[in-house]
């Protein structure tokens, strides 16, 4: 009995050490990731300052030689908060001309670089769209026999509830992996969203479920403006989470790329 107790204590101590080692490794990885992000942000800031300096010359100064300061309490508007259409919004809408412009600026006359930047920018657009869908940033057709019965906020809550049940919008009017919910699944999603299925008539039939997302669109521009309104590297990496990991090449040139994506010309 004493030997079994000693073995149990040894196993417990080993497990505790393993847990501590795992915590140390996790903290070290998180610290390294934070340091890497800070370094990339610093490089991006320097690179953009150089770009801004080359394109605009010296910024206007006050009589004392210092840059003008905003009024007390005034905060600058977010870069994506205006009424214009920056290139990043046009990219999210599939504007090929906008994509060609950014690729040409980043790659110059090098065809191989052009292909590389085309792939990288497409990956960025896809990541933002995927994040927008995951956040249920959707617009619903008001004339739709089902979606027209609920508000946009309610529709987004229903979409989120369906996703939590494993039935996800693919962004193209259909269901991911053709996994289509039943009427019961939709009723559950409505209940999760705080809606009474019995009050929504006409209720979609089983045959209607496959086309439930038809004419529903992704409001990726709205989602991006809300989650990363200044389009800084830190904002985007935070917003995209793990989806940001494959986009290292973009982050390394973010200081050059960001002004191009914000351009409204």
mmCIF file of C-alpha atoms in Angstrom:
data_model
loop_
_atom_site.group_PDB
_atom_site.id
_atom_site.type_symbol
_atom_site.label_atom_id
_atom_site.label_comp_id
_atom_site.label_asym_id
_atom_site.label_seq_id
_atom_site.Cartn_x
_atom_site.Cartn_y
_atom_site.Cartn_z
ATOM 1 C CA UNK A 1 0.000 0.000 0.000
ATOM 2 C CA UNK A 2 2.823 2.384 0.895
ATOM 3 C CA UNK A 3 4.534 1.689 -2.413
ATOM 4 C CA UNK A 4 1.323 2.414 -4.339
ATOM 5 C CA UNK A 5 0.947 5.703 -2.485
ATOM 6 C CA UNK A 6 4.526 6.628 -3.328
ATOM 7 C CA UNK A 7 3.982 5.782 -6.993
ATOM 8 C CA UNK A 8 0.822 7.895 -7.020
ATOM 9 C CA UNK A 9 2.746 10.828 -5.512
ATOM 10 C CA UNK A 10 5.467 10.415 -8.127
ATOM 11 C CA UNK A 11 2.941 10.356 -10.958
ATOM 12 C CA UNK A 12 1.229 13.422 -9.504
ATOM 13 C CA UNK A 13 4.533 15.278 -9.284
ATOM 14 C CA UNK A 14 5.398 14.330 -12.868
ATOM 15 C CA UNK A 15 2.025 15.561 -14.086
ATOM 16 C CA UNK A 16 2.461 18.837 -12.210
ATOM 17 C CA UNK A 17 5.919 19.339 -13.722
ATOM 18 C CA UNK A 18 4.551 18.568 -17.191
ATOM 19 C CA UNK A 19 1.752 21.068 -16.658
ATOM 20 C CA UNK A 20 4.231 23.722 -15.531
ATOM 21 C CA UNK A 21 6.471 23.003 -18.524
ATOM 22 C CA UNK A 22 3.478 23.348 -20.848
ATOM 23 C CA UNK A 23 2.537 26.671 -19.232
ATOM 24 C CA UNK A 24 6.096 27.946 -19.604
ATOM 25 C CA UNK A 25 6.171 26.929 -23.284
ATOM 26 C CA UNK A 26 2.779 28.548 -23.908
ATOM 27 C CA UNK A 27 3.798 31.808 -22.233
ATOM 28 C CA UNK A 28 7.079 31.845 -24.155
ATOM 29 C CA UNK A 29 5.239 31.297 -27.441
ATOM 30 C CA UNK A 30 2.723 34.051 -26.661
ATOM 31 C CA UNK A 31 5.534 36.419 -25.693
ATOM 32 C CA UNK A 32 7.454 35.661 -28.882
ATOM 33 C CA UNK A 33 4.302 36.189 -30.948
ATOM 34 C CA UNK A 34 3.649 39.545 -29.259
ATOM 35 C CA UNK A 35 7.258 40.657 -29.797
ATOM 36 C CA UNK A 36 7.085 39.603 -33.457
ATOM 37 C CA UNK A 37 3.840 41.539 -33.970
ATOM 38 C CA UNK A 38 5.284 44.629 -32.270
ATOM 39 C CA UNK A 39 8.370 44.450 -34.483
ATOM 40 C CA UNK A 40 6.251 44.130 -37.629
ATOM 41 C CA UNK A 41 4.106 47.072 -36.549
ATOM 42 C CA UNK A 42 7.232 49.170 -35.990
ATOM 43 C CA UNK A 43 8.571 48.258 -39.427
ATOM 44 C CA UNK A 44 5.179 48.984 -41.012
ATOM 45 C CA UNK A 45 5.043 52.389 -39.304
ATOM 46 C CA UNK A 46 8.516 53.309 -40.528
ATOM 47 C CA UNK A 47 7.811 52.063 -44.050
ATOM 48 C CA UNK A 48 4.536 53.971 -44.268
ATOM 49 C CA UNK A 49 6.178 57.135 -42.905
ATOM 50 C CA UNK A 50 8.747 56.864 -45.678
ATOM 51 C CA UNK A 51 6.013 56.357 -48.289
ATOM 52 C CA UNK A 52 4.016 59.296 -46.938
ATOM 53 C CA UNK A 53 7.109 61.474 -46.892
ATOM 54 C CA UNK A 54 7.988 60.670 -50.480
ATOM 55 C CA UNK A 55 4.458 61.269 -51.771
ATOM 56 C CA UNK A 56 3.464 64.319 -49.778
ATOM 57 C CA UNK A 57 6.693 66.053 -48.913
ATOM 58 C CA UNK A 58 6.870 67.739 -45.561
ATOM 59 C CA UNK A 59 3.654 67.890 -43.574
ATOM 60 C CA UNK A 60 2.300 71.313 -42.675
ATOM 61 C CA UNK A 61 3.529 72.733 -39.403
ATOM 62 C CA UNK A 62 2.352 75.356 -36.985
ATOM 63 C CA UNK A 63 4.272 78.661 -36.606
ATOM 64 C CA UNK A 64 6.250 77.108 -33.756
ATOM 65 C CA UNK A 65 7.495 74.407 -36.117
ATOM 66 C CA UNK A 66 5.445 71.673 -34.449
ATOM 67 C CA UNK A 67 2.787 69.649 -36.267
ATOM 68 C CA UNK A 68 -0.718 71.052 -35.772
ATOM 69 C CA UNK A 69 -2.593 69.429 -32.924
ATOM 70 C CA UNK A 70 -6.264 68.468 -32.961
ATOM 71 C CA UNK A 71 -8.666 70.410 -30.784
ATOM 72 C CA UNK A 72 -8.953 69.277 -27.184
ATOM 73 C CA UNK A 73 -11.073 66.137 -26.996
ATOM 74 C CA UNK A 74 -11.118 65.690 -30.771
ATOM 75 C CA UNK A 75 -10.288 62.198 -31.992
ATOM 76 C CA UNK A 76 -9.290 61.383 -35.563
ATOM 77 C CA UNK A 77 -11.859 59.431 -37.536
ATOM 78 C CA UNK A 78 -11.079 55.828 -38.383
ATOM 79 C CA UNK A 79 -9.414 55.402 -41.754
ATOM 80 C CA UNK A 80 -12.330 53.287 -43.021
ATOM 81 C CA UNK A 81 -15.029 55.436 -41.442
ATOM 82 C CA UNK A 82 -15.643 57.810 -44.353
ATOM 83 C CA UNK A 83 -18.244 57.717 -47.074
ATOM 84 C CA UNK A 84 -15.774 56.843 -49.841
ATOM 85 C CA UNK A 85 -14.844 53.481 -51.318
ATOM 86 C CA UNK A 86 -11.245 52.602 -50.401
ATOM 87 C CA UNK A 87 -9.563 49.935 -52.499
ATOM 88 C CA UNK A 88 -9.867 47.324 -49.762
ATOM 89 C CA UNK A 89 -13.674 47.602 -49.981
ATOM 90 C CA UNK A 90 -13.502 47.230 -53.751
ATOM 91 C CA UNK A 91 -11.277 44.181 -53.392
ATOM 92 C CA UNK A 92 -13.814 42.625 -51.034
ATOM 93 C CA UNK A 93 -16.484 43.185 -53.693
ATOM 94 C CA UNK A 94 -14.407 41.421 -56.339
ATOM 95 C CA UNK A 95 -13.244 44.504 -58.261
ATOM 96 C CA UNK A 96 -10.588 43.151 -60.651
ATOM 97 C CA UNK A 97 -9.342 46.602 -61.641
ATOM 98 C CA UNK A 98 -8.665 47.465 -58.004
ATOM 99 C CA UNK A 99 -6.776 44.191 -57.577
ATOM 100 C CA UNK A 100 -4.702 44.863 -60.702
ATOM 101 C CA UNK A 101 -3.822 48.352 -59.439
ATOM 102 C CA UNK A 102 -2.555 47.102 -56.081
ATOM 103 C CA UNK A 103 -0.626 44.224 -57.662
ATOM 104 C CA UNK A 104 1.042 46.610 -60.121
ATOM 105 C CA UNK A 105 2.047 48.988 -57.319
ATOM 106 C CA UNK A 106 3.538 46.215 -55.184
ATOM 107 C CA UNK A 107 5.153 44.100 -57.913
ATOM 108 C CA UNK A 108 6.168 46.662 -60.506
ATOM 109 C CA UNK A 109 7.052 45.073 -63.842
ATOM 110 C CA UNK A 110 8.077 41.688 -62.413
ATOM 111 C CA UNK A 111 5.544 39.060 -63.637
ATOM 112 C CA UNK A 112 6.577 36.527 -60.995
ATOM 113 C CA UNK A 113 6.164 39.094 -58.231
ATOM 114 C CA UNK A 114 2.827 40.028 -59.760
ATOM 115 C CA UNK A 115 1.550 36.461 -59.500
ATOM 116 C CA UNK A 116 2.826 36.200 -55.935
ATOM 117 C CA UNK A 117 1.078 39.394 -54.867
ATOM 118 C CA UNK A 118 -2.118 38.344 -56.649
ATOM 119 C CA UNK A 119 -2.164 35.140 -54.599
ATOM 120 C CA UNK A 120 -1.303 36.942 -51.357
ATOM 121 C CA UNK A 121 -3.953 39.637 -51.784
ATOM 122 C CA UNK A 122 -6.563 37.048 -52.752
ATOM 123 C CA UNK A 123 -5.727 35.163 -49.554
ATOM 124 C CA UNK A 124 -6.223 38.370 -47.541
ATOM 125 C CA UNK A 125 -9.614 38.996 -49.152
ATOM 126 C CA UNK A 126 -10.697 35.400 -48.519
ATOM 127 C CA UNK A 127 -9.599 35.623 -44.875
ATOM 128 C CA UNK A 128 -11.589 38.829 -44.311
ATOM 129 C CA UNK A 129 -14.648 37.343 -46.026
ATOM 130 C CA UNK A 130 -14.411 34.164 -43.951
ATOM 131 C CA UNK A 131 -14.103 36.190 -40.749
ATOM 132 C CA UNK A 132 -17.097 38.306 -41.779
ATOM 133 C CA UNK A 133 -19.226 35.212 -42.384
ATOM 134 C CA UNK A 134 -18.134 33.754 -39.056
ATOM 135 C CA UNK A 135 -19.217 37.007 -37.385
ATOM 136 C CA UNK A 136 -22.587 36.800 -39.221
ATOM 137 C CA UNK A 137 -21.945 40.135 -40.935
ATOM 138 C CA UNK A 138 -24.707 39.511 -43.447
ATOM 139 C CA UNK A 139 -27.358 41.469 -45.328
ATOM 140 C CA UNK A 140 -30.721 39.797 -45.886
ATOM 141 C CA UNK A 141 -33.183 40.406 -48.749
ATOM 142 C CA UNK A 142 -36.220 42.211 -47.372
ATOM 143 C CA UNK A 143 -38.509 40.609 -49.965
ATOM 144 C CA UNK A 144 -37.457 37.065 -49.058
ATOM 145 C CA UNK A 145 -40.397 34.956 -47.768
ATOM 146 C CA UNK A 146 -38.409 33.978 -44.647
ATOM 147 C CA UNK A 147 -35.715 36.608 -44.049
ATOM 148 C CA UNK A 148 -38.235 39.350 -44.733
ATOM 149 C CA UNK A 149 -40.025 38.300 -41.531
ATOM 150 C CA UNK A 150 -37.097 39.251 -39.282
ATOM 151 C CA UNK A 151 -34.888 42.281 -38.768
ATOM 152 C CA UNK A 152 -31.269 42.304 -39.892
ATOM 153 C CA UNK A 153 -30.081 41.893 -36.299
ATOM 154 C CA UNK A 154 -32.421 38.953 -35.777
ATOM 155 C CA UNK A 155 -31.327 37.426 -39.078
ATOM 156 C CA UNK A 156 -27.696 37.627 -38.008
ATOM 157 C CA UNK A 157 -28.526 35.971 -34.704
ATOM 158 C CA UNK A 158 -30.324 33.172 -36.548
ATOM 159 C CA UNK A 159 -27.322 32.760 -38.873
ATOM 160 C CA UNK A 160 -25.012 32.533 -35.859
ATOM 161 C CA UNK A 161 -27.276 29.976 -34.202
ATOM 162 C CA UNK A 162 -27.383 27.865 -37.366
ATOM 163 C CA UNK A 163 -23.580 27.991 -37.548
ATOM 164 C CA UNK A 164 -23.336 26.831 -33.932
ATOM 165 C CA UNK A 165 -25.470 23.843 -34.920
ATOM 166 C CA UNK A 166 -23.083 23.060 -37.772
ATOM 167 C CA UNK A 167 -25.042 24.634 -40.653
ATOM 168 C CA UNK A 168 -22.897 27.404 -42.091
ATOM 169 C CA UNK A 169 -23.374 29.890 -44.922
ATOM 170 C CA UNK A 170 -20.735 29.483 -47.644
ATOM 171 C CA UNK A 171 -20.877 33.134 -48.735
ATOM 172 C CA UNK A 172 -22.122 32.185 -52.198
ATOM 173 C CA UNK A 173 -25.780 31.506 -51.551
ATOM 174 C CA UNK A 174 -25.401 27.936 -50.314
ATOM 175 C CA UNK A 175 -24.358 25.774 -47.379
ATOM 176 C CA UNK A 176 -20.816 24.724 -46.463
ATOM 177 C CA UNK A 177 -20.264 21.087 -47.508
ATOM 178 C CA UNK A 178 -23.924 21.012 -48.669
ATOM 179 C CA UNK A 179 -24.947 20.399 -45.058
ATOM 180 C CA UNK A 180 -28.568 21.584 -45.051
ATOM 181 C CA UNK A 181 -30.662 21.948 -41.878
ATOM 182 C CA UNK A 182 -34.112 20.481 -41.370
ATOM 183 C CA UNK A 183 -37.171 22.445 -40.277
ATOM 184 C CA UNK A 184 -36.471 21.296 -36.736
ATOM 185 C CA UNK A 185 -32.911 22.630 -36.918
ATOM 186 C CA UNK A 186 -34.175 26.007 -38.128
ATOM 187 C CA UNK A 187 -36.745 26.065 -35.321
ATOM 188 C CA UNK A 188 -33.956 25.439 -32.806
ATOM 189 C CA UNK A 189 -31.869 28.241 -34.310
ATOM 190 C CA UNK A 190 -34.827 30.613 -34.093
ATOM 191 C CA UNK A 191 -35.373 29.672 -30.461
ATOM 192 C CA UNK A 192 -31.677 30.241 -29.689
ATOM 193 C CA UNK A 193 -32.055 33.692 -31.266
ATOM 194 C CA UNK A 194 -35.029 34.435 -29.013
ATOM 195 C CA UNK A 195 -37.673 34.091 -31.737
ATOM 196 C CA UNK A 196 -40.849 32.015 -31.669
ATOM 197 C CA UNK A 197 -40.963 29.739 -34.752
ATOM 198 C CA UNK A 198 -44.748 29.503 -34.450
ATOM 199 C CA UNK A 199 -45.079 33.231 -35.103
ATOM 200 C CA UNK A 200 -43.107 33.175 -38.347
ATOM 201 C CA UNK A 201 -45.360 32.275 -41.234
ATOM 202 C CA UNK A 202 -44.972 31.027 -43.864
ATOM 203 C CA UNK A 203 -42.274 28.775 -42.412
ATOM 204 C CA UNK A 204 -39.744 27.365 -44.919
ATOM 205 C CA UNK A 205 -40.490 23.823 -46.055
ATOM 206 C CA UNK A 206 -37.854 21.098 -46.157
ATOM 207 C CA UNK A 207 -37.535 21.755 -49.879
ATOM 208 C CA UNK A 208 -36.888 25.456 -49.274
ATOM 209 C CA UNK A 209 -33.933 24.902 -46.946
ATOM 210 C CA UNK A 210 -31.372 24.436 -49.698
ATOM 211 C CA UNK A 211 -32.079 27.918 -51.055
ATOM 212 C CA UNK A 212 -32.388 29.692 -47.705
ATOM 213 C CA UNK A 213 -29.218 31.747 -48.322
ATOM 214 C CA UNK A 214 -30.129 32.798 -51.845
ATOM 215 C CA UNK A 215 -29.622 36.578 -52.252
ATOM 216 C CA UNK A 216 -28.031 36.874 -48.786
ATOM 217 C CA UNK A 217 -24.794 38.872 -49.070
ATOM 218 C CA UNK A 218 -21.699 39.308 -46.910
ATOM 219 C CA UNK A 219 -21.146 42.841 -45.575
ATOM 220 C CA UNK A 220 -17.401 42.404 -45.297
ATOM 221 C CA UNK A 221 -16.729 46.131 -45.662
ATOM 222 C CA UNK A 222 -18.965 46.906 -42.682
ATOM 223 C CA UNK A 223 -17.336 44.154 -40.620
ATOM 224 C CA UNK A 224 -13.830 45.311 -41.501
ATOM 225 C CA UNK A 225 -14.605 48.952 -40.711
ATOM 226 C CA UNK A 226 -16.017 47.947 -37.342
ATOM 227 C CA UNK A 227 -13.294 45.509 -36.301
ATOM 228 C CA UNK A 228 -10.207 47.106 -37.902
ATOM 229 C CA UNK A 229 -11.279 50.643 -38.723
ATOM 230 C CA UNK A 230 -7.758 52.026 -39.090
ATOM 231 C CA UNK A 231 -6.530 48.995 -41.036
ATOM 232 C CA UNK A 232 -3.437 48.737 -38.853
ATOM 233 C CA UNK A 233 -1.437 45.550 -38.800
ATOM 234 C CA UNK A 234 -2.315 44.928 -35.153
ATOM 235 C CA UNK A 235 -6.042 45.382 -35.758
ATOM 236 C CA UNK A 236 -6.100 42.987 -38.686
ATOM 237 C CA UNK A 237 -4.007 40.310 -36.989
ATOM 238 C CA UNK A 238 -6.278 40.497 -33.941
ATOM 239 C CA UNK A 239 -9.428 40.376 -36.065
ATOM 240 C CA UNK A 240 -8.307 37.472 -38.236
ATOM 241 C CA UNK A 241 -6.779 35.375 -35.455
ATOM 242 C CA UNK A 242 -5.360 32.136 -36.863
ATOM 243 C CA UNK A 243 -6.361 33.204 -40.360
ATOM 244 C CA UNK A 244 -3.590 35.817 -40.152
ATOM 245 C CA UNK A 245 -0.842 33.190 -39.811
ATOM 246 C CA UNK A 246 -0.438 32.361 -43.549
ATOM 247 C CA UNK A 247 -0.300 36.064 -44.503
ATOM 248 C CA UNK A 248 3.236 36.741 -43.281
ATOM 249 C CA UNK A 249 4.387 38.174 -46.609
ATOM 250 C CA UNK A 250 1.647 40.797 -46.488
ATOM 251 C CA UNK A 251 2.408 41.759 -42.898
ATOM 252 C CA UNK A 252 6.094 42.175 -43.722
ATOM 253 C CA UNK A 253 5.162 44.831 -46.321
ATOM 254 C CA UNK A 254 2.169 46.311 -44.547
ATOM 255 C CA UNK A 255 3.668 49.789 -44.317
ATOM 256 C CA UNK A 256 3.780 49.925 -48.120
ATOM 257 C CA UNK A 257 0.524 48.047 -48.713
ATOM 258 C CA UNK A 258 -1.776 49.804 -46.231
ATOM 259 C CA UNK A 259 -1.881 53.206 -48.026
ATOM 260 C CA UNK A 260 -2.707 51.432 -51.293
ATOM 261 C CA UNK A 261 -5.636 49.622 -49.679
ATOM 262 C CA UNK A 262 -6.926 52.852 -48.129
ATOM 263 C CA UNK A 263 -6.658 54.822 -51.366
ATOM 264 C CA UNK A 264 -10.041 55.996 -52.677
ATOM 265 C CA UNK A 265 -8.964 57.087 -56.154
#
